[in-house]
CSV table of C-alpha atoms in Angstrom, one decimal:
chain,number,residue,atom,x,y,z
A,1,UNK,CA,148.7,76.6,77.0
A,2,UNK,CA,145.2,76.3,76.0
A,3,UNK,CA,144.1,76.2,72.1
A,4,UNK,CA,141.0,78.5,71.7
A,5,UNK,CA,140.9,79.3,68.2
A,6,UNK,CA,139.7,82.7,67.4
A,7,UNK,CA,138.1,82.3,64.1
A,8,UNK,CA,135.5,85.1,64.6
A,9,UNK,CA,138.6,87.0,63.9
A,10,UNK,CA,137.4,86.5,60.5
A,11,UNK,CA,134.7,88.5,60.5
A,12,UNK,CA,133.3,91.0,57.4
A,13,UNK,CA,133.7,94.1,57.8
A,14,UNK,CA,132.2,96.1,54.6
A,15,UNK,CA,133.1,99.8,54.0
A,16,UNK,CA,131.3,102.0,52.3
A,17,UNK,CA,132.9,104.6,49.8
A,18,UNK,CA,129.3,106.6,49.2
A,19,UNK,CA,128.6,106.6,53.1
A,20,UNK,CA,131.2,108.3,56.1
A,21,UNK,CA,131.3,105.9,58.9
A,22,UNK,CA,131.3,107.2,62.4
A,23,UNK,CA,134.5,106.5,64.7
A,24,UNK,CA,135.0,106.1,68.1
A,25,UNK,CA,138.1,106.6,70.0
A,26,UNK,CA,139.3,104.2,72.8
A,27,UNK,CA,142.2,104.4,75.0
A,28,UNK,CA,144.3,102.2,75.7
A,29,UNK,CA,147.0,101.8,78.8
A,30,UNK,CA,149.3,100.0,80.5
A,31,UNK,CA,150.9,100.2,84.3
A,32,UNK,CA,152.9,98.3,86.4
A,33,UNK,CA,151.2,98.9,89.9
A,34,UNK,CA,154.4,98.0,92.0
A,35,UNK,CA,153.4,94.7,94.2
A,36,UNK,CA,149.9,96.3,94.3
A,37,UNK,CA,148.8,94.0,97.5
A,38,UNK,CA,151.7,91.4,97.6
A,39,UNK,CA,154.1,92.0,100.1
A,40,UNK,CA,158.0,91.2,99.9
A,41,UNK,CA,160.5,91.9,102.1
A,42,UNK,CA,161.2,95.5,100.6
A,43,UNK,CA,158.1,96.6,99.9
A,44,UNK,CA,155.5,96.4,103.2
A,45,UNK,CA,151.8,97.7,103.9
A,46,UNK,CA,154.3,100.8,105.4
A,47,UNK,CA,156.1,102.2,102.7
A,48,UNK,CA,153.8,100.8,99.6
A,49,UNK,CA,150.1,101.3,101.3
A,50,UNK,CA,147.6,99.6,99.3
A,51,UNK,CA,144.6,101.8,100.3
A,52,UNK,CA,146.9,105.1,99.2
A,53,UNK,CA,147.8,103.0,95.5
A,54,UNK,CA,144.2,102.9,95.3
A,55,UNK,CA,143.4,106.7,96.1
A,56,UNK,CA,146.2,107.3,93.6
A,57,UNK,CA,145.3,105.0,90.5
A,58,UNK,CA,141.6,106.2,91.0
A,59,UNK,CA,143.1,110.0,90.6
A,60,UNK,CA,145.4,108.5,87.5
A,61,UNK,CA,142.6,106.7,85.9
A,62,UNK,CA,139.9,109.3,86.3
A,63,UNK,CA,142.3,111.7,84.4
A,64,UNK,CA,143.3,109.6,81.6
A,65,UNK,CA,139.8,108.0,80.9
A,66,UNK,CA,141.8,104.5,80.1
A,67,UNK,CA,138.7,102.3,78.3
A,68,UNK,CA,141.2,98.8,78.2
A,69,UNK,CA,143.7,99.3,81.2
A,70,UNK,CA,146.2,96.9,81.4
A,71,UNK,CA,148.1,96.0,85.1
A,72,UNK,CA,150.8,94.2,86.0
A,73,UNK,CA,152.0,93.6,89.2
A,74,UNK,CA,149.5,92.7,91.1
A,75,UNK,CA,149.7,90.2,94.2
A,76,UNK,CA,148.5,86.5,92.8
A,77,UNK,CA,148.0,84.4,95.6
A,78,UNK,CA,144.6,84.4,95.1
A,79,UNK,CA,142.1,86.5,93.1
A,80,UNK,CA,141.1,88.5,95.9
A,81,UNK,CA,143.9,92.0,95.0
A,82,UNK,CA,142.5,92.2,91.3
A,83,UNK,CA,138.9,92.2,93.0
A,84,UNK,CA,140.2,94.6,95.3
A,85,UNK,CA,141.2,96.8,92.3
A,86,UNK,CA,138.2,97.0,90.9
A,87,UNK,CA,136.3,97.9,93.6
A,88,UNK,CA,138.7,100.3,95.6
A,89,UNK,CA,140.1,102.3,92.9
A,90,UNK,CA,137.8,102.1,89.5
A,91,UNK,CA,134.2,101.5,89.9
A,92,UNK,CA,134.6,104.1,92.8
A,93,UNK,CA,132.8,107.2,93.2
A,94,UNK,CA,129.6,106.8,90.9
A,95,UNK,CA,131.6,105.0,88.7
A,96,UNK,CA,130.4,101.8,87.7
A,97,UNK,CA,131.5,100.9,84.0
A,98,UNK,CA,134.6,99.2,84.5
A,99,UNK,CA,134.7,95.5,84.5
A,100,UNK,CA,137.6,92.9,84.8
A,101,UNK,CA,138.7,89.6,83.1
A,102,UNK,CA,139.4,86.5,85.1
A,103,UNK,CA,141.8,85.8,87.6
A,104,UNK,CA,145.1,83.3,86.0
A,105,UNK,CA,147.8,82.4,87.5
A,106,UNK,CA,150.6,80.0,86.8
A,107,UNK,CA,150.1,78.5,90.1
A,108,UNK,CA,153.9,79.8,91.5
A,109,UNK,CA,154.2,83.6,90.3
A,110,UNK,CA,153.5,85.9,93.2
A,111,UNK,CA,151.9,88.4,90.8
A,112,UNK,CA,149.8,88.5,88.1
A,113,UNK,CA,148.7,90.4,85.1
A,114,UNK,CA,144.8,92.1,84.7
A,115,UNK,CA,142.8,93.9,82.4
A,116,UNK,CA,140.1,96.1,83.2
A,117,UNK,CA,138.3,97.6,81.0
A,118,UNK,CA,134.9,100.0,79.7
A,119,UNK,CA,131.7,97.5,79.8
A,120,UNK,CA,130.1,100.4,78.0
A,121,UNK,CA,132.1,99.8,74.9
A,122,UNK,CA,133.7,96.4,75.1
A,123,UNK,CA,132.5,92.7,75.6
A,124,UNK,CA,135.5,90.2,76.9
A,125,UNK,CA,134.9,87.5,74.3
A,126,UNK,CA,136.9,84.9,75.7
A,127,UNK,CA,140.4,85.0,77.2
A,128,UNK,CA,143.5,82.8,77.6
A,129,UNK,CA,147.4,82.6,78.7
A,130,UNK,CA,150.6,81.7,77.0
A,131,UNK,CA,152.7,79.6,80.1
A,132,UNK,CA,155.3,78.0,78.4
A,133,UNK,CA,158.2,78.6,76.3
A,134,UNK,CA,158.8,77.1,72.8
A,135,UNK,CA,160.4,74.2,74.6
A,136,UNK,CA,158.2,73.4,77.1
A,137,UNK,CA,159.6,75.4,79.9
A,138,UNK,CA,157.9,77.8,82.1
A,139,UNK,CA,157.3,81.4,81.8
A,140,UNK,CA,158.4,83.6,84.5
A,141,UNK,CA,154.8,84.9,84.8
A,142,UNK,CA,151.3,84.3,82.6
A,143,UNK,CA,151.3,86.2,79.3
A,144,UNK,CA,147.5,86.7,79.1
A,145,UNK,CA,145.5,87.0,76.2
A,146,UNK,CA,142.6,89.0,76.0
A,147,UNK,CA,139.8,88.8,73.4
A,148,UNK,CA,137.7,91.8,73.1
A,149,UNK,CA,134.8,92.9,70.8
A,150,UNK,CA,133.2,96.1,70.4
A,151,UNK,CA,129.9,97.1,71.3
A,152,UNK,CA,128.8,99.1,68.4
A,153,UNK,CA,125.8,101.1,68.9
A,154,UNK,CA,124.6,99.6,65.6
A,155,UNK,CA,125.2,96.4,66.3
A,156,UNK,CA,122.7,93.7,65.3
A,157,UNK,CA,122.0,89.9,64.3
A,158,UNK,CA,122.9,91.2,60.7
A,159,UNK,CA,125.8,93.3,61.1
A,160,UNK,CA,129.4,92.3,62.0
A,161,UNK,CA,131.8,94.4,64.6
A,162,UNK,CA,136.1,94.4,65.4
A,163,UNK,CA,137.5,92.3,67.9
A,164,UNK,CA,140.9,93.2,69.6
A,165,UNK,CA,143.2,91.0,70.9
A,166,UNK,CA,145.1,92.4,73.8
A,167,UNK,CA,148.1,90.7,75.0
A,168,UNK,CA,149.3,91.6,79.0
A,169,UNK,CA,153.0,90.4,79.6
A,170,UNK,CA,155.4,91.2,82.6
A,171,UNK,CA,158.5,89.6,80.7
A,172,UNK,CA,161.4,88.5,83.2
A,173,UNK,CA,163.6,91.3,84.5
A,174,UNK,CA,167.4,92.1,84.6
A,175,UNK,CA,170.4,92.9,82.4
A,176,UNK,CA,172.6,89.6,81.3
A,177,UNK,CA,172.5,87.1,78.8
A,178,UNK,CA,170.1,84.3,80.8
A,179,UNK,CA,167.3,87.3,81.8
A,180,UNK,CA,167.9,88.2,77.9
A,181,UNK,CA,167.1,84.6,76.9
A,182,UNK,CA,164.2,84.1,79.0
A,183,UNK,CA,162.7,87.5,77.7
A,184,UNK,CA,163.4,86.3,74.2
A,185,UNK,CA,161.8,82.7,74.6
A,186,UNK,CA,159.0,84.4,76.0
A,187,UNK,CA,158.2,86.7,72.9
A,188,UNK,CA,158.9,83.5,70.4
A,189,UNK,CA,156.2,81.8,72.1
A,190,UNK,CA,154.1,85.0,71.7
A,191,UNK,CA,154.6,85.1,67.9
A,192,UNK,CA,153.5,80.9,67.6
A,193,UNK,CA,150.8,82.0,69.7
A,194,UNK,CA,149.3,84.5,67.8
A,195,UNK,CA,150.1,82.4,64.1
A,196,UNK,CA,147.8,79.5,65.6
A,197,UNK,CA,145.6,80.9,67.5
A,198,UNK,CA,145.1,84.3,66.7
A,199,UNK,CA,145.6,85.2,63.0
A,200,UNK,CA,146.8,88.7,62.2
A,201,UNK,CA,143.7,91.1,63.0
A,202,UNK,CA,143.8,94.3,65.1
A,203,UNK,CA,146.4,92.9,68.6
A,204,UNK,CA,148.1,94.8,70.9
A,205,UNK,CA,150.9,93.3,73.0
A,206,UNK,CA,151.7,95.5,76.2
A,207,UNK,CA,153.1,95.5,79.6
A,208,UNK,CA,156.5,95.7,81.7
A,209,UNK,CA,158.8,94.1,79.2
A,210,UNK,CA,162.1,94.8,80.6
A,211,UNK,CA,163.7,95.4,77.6
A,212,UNK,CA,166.7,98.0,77.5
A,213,UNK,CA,167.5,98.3,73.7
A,214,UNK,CA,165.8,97.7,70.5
A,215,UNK,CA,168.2,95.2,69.6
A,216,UNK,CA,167.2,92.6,72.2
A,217,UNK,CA,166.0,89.4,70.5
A,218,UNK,CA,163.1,89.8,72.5
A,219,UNK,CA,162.2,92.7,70.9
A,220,UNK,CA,163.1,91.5,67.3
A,221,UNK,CA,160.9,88.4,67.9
A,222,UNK,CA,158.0,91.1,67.9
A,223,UNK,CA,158.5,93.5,65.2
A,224,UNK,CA,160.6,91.4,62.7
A,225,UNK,CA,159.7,88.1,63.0
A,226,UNK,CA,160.4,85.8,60.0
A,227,UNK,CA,156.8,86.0,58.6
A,228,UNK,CA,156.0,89.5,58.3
A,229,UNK,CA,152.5,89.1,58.7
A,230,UNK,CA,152.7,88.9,61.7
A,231,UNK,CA,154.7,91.8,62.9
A,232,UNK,CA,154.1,93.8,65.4
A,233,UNK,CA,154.7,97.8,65.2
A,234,UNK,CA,156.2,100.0,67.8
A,235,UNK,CA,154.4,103.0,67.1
A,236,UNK,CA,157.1,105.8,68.1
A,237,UNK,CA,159.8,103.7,66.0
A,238,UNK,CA,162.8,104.7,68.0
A,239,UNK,CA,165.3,101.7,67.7
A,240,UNK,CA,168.3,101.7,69.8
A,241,UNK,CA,169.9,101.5,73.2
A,242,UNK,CA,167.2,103.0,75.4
A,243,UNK,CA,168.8,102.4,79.3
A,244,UNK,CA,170.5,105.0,80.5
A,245,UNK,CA,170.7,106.7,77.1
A,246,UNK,CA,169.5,110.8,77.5
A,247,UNK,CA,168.6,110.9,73.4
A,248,UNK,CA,164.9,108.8,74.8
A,249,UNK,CA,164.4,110.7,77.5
A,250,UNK,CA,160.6,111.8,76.9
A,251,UNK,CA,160.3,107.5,75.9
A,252,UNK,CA,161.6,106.1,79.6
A,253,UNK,CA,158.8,104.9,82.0
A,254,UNK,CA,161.3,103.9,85.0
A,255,UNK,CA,162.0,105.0,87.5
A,256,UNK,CA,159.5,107.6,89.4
A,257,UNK,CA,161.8,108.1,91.8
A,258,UNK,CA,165.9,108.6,92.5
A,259,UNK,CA,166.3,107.0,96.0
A,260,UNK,CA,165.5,103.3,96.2
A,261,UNK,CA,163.7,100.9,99.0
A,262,UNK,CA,160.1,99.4,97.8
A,263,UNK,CA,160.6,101.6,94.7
A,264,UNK,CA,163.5,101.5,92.3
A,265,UNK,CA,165.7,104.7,92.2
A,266,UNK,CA,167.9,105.8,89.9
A,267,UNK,CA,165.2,108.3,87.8
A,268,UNK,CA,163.9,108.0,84.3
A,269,UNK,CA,166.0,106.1,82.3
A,270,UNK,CA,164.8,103.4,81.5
A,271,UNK,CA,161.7,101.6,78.8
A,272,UNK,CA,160.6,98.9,79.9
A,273,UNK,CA,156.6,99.7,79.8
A,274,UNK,CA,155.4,99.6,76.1
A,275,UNK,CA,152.7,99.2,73.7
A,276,UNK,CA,153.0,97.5,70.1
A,277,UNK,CA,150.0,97.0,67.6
A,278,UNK,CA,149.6,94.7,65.0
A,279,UNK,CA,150.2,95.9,61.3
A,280,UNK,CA,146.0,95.8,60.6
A,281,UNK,CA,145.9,98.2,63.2
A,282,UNK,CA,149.1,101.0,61.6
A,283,UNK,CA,147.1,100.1,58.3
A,284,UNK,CA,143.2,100.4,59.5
A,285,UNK,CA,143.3,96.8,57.5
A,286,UNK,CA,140.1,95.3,59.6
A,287,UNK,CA,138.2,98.1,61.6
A,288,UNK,CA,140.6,99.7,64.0
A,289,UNK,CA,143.4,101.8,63.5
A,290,UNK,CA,146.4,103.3,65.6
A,291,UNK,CA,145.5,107.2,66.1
A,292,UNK,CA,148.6,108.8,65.0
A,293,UNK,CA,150.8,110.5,67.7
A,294,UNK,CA,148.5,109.7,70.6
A,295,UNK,CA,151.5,107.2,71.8
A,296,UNK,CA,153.0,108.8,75.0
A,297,UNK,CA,154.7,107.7,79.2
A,298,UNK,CA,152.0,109.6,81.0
A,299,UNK,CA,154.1,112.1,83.5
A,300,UNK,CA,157.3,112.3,81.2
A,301,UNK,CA,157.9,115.7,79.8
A,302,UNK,CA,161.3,114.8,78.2
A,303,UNK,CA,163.1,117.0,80.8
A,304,UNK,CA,163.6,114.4,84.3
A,305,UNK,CA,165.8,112.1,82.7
A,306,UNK,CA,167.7,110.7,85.5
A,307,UNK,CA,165.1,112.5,87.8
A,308,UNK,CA,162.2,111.8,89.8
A,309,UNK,CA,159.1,112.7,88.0
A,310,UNK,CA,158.0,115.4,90.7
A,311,UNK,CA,161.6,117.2,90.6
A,312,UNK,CA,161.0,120.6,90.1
A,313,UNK,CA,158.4,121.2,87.6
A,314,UNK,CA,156.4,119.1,85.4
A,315,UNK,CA,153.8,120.7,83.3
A,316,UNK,CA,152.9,117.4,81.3
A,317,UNK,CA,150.4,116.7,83.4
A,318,UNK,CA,148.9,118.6,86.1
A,319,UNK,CA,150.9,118.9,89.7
A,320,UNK,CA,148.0,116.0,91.4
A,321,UNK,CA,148.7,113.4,88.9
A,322,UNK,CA,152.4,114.0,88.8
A,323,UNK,CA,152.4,113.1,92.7
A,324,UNK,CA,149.6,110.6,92.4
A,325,UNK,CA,151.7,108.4,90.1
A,326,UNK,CA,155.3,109.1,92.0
A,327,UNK,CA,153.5,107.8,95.5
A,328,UNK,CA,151.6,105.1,93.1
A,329,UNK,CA,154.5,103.2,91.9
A,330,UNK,CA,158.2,103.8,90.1
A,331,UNK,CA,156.7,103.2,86.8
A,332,UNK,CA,154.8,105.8,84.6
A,333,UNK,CA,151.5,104.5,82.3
A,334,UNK,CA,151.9,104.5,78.3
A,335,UNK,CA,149.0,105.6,76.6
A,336,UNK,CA,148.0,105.1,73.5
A,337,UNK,CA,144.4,105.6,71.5
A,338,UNK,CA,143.0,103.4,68.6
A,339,UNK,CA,139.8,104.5,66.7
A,340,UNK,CA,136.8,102.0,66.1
A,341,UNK,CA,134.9,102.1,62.5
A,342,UNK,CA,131.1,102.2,63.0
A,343,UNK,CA,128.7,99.8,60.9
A,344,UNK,CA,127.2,101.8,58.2
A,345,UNK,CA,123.2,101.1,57.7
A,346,UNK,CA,120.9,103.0,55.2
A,347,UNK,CA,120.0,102.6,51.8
A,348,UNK,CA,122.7,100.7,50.7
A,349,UNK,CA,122.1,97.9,53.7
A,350,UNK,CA,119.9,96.2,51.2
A,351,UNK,CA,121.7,95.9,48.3
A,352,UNK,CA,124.7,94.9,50.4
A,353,UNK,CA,123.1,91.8,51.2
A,354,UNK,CA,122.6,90.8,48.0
A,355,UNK,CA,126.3,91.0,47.1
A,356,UNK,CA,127.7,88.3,50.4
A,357,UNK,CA,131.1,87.6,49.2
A,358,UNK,CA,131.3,83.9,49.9
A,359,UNK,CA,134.5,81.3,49.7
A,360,UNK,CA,135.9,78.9,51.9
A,361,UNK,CA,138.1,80.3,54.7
A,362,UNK,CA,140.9,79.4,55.5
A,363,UNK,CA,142.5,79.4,51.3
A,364,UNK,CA,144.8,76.7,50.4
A,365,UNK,CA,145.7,77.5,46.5
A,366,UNK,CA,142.8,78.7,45.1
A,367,UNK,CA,140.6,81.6,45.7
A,368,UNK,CA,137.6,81.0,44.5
A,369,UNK,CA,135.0,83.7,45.1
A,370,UNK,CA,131.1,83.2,44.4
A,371,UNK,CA,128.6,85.8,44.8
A,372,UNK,CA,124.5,85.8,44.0
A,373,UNK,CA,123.6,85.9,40.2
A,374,UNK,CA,122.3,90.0,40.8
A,375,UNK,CA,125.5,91.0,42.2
A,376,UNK,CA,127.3,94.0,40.9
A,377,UNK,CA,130.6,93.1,41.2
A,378,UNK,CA,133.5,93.7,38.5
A,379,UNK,CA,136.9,93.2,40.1
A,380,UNK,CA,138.2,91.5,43.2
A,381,UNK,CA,141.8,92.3,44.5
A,382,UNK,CA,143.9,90.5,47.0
A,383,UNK,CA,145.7,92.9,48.8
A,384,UNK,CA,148.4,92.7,51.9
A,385,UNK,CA,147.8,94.4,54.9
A,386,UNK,CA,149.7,97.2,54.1
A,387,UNK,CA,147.7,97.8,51.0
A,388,UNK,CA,149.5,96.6,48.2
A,389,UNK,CA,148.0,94.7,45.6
A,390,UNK,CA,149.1,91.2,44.9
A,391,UNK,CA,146.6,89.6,42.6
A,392,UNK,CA,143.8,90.9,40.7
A,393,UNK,CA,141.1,89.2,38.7
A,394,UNK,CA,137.5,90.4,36.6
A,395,UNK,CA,134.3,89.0,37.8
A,396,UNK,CA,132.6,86.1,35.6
A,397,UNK,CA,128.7,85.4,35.5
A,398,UNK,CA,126.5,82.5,34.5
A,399,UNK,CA,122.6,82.3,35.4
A,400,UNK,CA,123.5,80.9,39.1
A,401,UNK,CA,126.6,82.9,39.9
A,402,UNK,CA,128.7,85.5,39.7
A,403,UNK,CA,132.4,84.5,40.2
A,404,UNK,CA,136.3,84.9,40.3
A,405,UNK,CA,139.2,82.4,41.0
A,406,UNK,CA,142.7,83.4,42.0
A,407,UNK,CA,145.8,81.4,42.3
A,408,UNK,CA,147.0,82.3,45.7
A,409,UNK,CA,149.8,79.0,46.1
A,410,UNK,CA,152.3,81.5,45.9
A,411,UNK,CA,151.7,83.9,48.5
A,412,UNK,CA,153.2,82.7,52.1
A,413,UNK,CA,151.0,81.1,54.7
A,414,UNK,CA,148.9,84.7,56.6
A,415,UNK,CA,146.4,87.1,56.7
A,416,UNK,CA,145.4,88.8,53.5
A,417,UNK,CA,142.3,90.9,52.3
A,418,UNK,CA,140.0,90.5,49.6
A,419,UNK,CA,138.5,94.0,48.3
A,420,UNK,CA,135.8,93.9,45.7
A,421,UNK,CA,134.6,97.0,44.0
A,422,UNK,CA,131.4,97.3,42.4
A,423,UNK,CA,129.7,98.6,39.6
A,424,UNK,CA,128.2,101.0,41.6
A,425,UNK,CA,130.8,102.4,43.3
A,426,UNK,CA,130.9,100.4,46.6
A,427,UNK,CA,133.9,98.4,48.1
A,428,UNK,CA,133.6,95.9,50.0
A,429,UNK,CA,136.4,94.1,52.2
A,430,UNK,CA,136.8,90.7,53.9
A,431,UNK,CA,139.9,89.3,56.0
A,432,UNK,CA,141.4,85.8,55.0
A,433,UNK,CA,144.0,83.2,55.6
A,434,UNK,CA,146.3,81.4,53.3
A,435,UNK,CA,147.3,78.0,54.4
């Protein structure tokens, strides 16, 4: 595994109470393309046509309007299918905004993980893979890890903007206790990962994870994980036994289809396609929040469990992309969308500038914050990321500074906020992490 250290992570983002800030929506997806390009000896250029997967993602795609698309399953022998991908299904008929990360492989998967996403509104900031296991042993496949930040309209050499972290995984298949463990060692190397390398800012961690009920370590390692900070959130929040189980029918992704060959049969009844967000994002802690209720398995209207996705009708999306994602592959895409908080400038801009919150970052036991002698500040808070207050302390002055210390030993080793209101009425908000 590489060690790129995100600290622009840390970035201040400062919110306005006198001033509405514009939002932008962004969607996100996932979708296991079904050995898009890499032949096996089940699934041949006959019955799983790359040219027709292309026709049929394009149709997918231009419905959905995906601005990060996440794949797995493509053939990794080389970097030529994702290329392919690109060119053959997205930027396709006067469409030109999509671009893609770079090619990684683990050098003996036969397929790979991509995203692609809206050049328009995103810059790939650097990007990265988890290979290995907490012990040193191989992953099935690349976790990837994509860093994103957003190209707001506003954005200048004085101004900051959000970065998202995107996490692609194609965790190992199968039912039993070593596919179980594998799935498992692959998420506990997610959460390391994402403690020292990543923080806790606005992540999402998506793909085909193969899991079949909520009680799978694998899962656990991802939304309870011993420091909390950390957690990831499944936004639906519907624990439990989801193979074969009829109560999350309008929650399965697999299978498209009843019959098997190339594609797996058996109907909807399974979740193995997800997406989880990080508990900044449920909160709107840093800049990007989860849009409520937008979660959803594009193509599942609750009523096929056990049933191909074109059986009969299926008026949760129109009739063309029902059949363009049942020839496509024998998973459906999860959706979900995020919104974006735009910089504010104006009047205030000025006077913002005059009130920099400064303090060394990361904090070991003291929090000591300084700001310039005509700064307007009266209290600073520390605050979790779900909002609740954990320390609190009144702003001192002398002729060079304005300033407030805070004990922070106590508090466990993660990602905190610091919120300072002024005397006029502003708030101002800045991500950091105790040591």
């Amino acid at each position: 595994m590489t060690k790129n250290y995100y600290l622009t992570a840390l970035c201040v983002f400062i919110f306005l109470t006198s001033n509405g800030q514009a939002v932008e929506k962004l969607t996100v997806m996932t979708y296991n393309l079904l050995n898009y390009r890499n032949t096996t000896s089940f699934c041949t250029t006959s019955n799983n046509n790359p040219t027709s997967k292309e026709s049929n993602l394009n149709t997918v795609v231009a419905y959905s309007q995906p601005d990060i698309l996440v794949c797995q399953e493509i053939g990794g022998a080389s970097a030529q299918p994702v290329d392919q991908l690109l060119l053959n299904a997205l930027n396709i008929n006067g469409v030109t905004k999509y671009s893609k990360a770079n090619y990684s492989n683990n050098g003996f998967s036969s397929l790979v993980n991509m995203v692609y996403f809206d050049n328009t509104k995103l810059v790939l900031a650097s990007q990265d893979f988890i290979n290995k296991d907490l012990s040193g042993n191989n992953l099935v496949r690349l976790i990837d890890v994509y860093r994103f930040y957003y190209k707001d309209p506003l954005l200048n050499k004085q101004s900051d903007t959000v970065f998202i972290t995107v996490l692609a995984a194609h965790l190992k298949a199968g039912q039993g206790g070593s596919n179980e463990i594998q799935r498992k060692d692959a998420t506990a190397a997610v959460m390391s990962y994402i403690q020292g390398n990543v923080g806790d800012d606005n992540v999402i961690f998506c793909g085909d994870l193969n899991i079949y009920k909520s009680q799978e370590l694998a899962y656990q390692n991802l939304i309870n994980h011993s420091n909390s900070t950390y957690n990831f959130v499944d936004p639906i929040n519907k624990p439990g036994v989801w193979h074969n189980t009829s109560t999350f029918a309008e929650y399965h992704t697999q299978s498209t289809h009843t019959s098997s060959g190339c594609f797996s049969g058996g109907g909807l009844d399974d979740r193995f396609d997800q997406i989880l967000v990080s508990n900044a994002m449920m909160n709107n802690a840093d800049g990007v929040n989860y849009v409520p209720n937008s979660y959803k398995a594009l193509g599942n209207d609750g009523l096929h469990f056990n049933q191909a996705i074109n059986n009969g009708s299926n008026n949760s999306a129109p009739s063309s992309i029902i059949n363009a994602m049942y020839n496509l592959s024998d998973h459906l895409p999860v959706l979900l969308e995020i919104e974006i908080r735009q910089n504010s400038i104006g009047v205030n801009e000025s006077s913002l500038n005059n009130s920099q919150v400064l303090f060394e970052n990361p904090v070991n036991d003291i929090l000591n914050i300084r700001l310039n002698p005509n700064s307007l500040a009266e209290t600073s808070r520390v605050l979790d990321l779900q909002g609740r207050m954990l320390k609190e302390c009144q702003f001192n002055s002398d002729v060079s500074k304005v300033y407030c210390e805070m004990n922070v030993s106590n508090l466990p080793k993660g990602a905190y906020l610091v919120q300072i209101t002024t005397k006029d009425g502003k708030l101002i908000q800045q991500k950091f992490l105790k040591n």
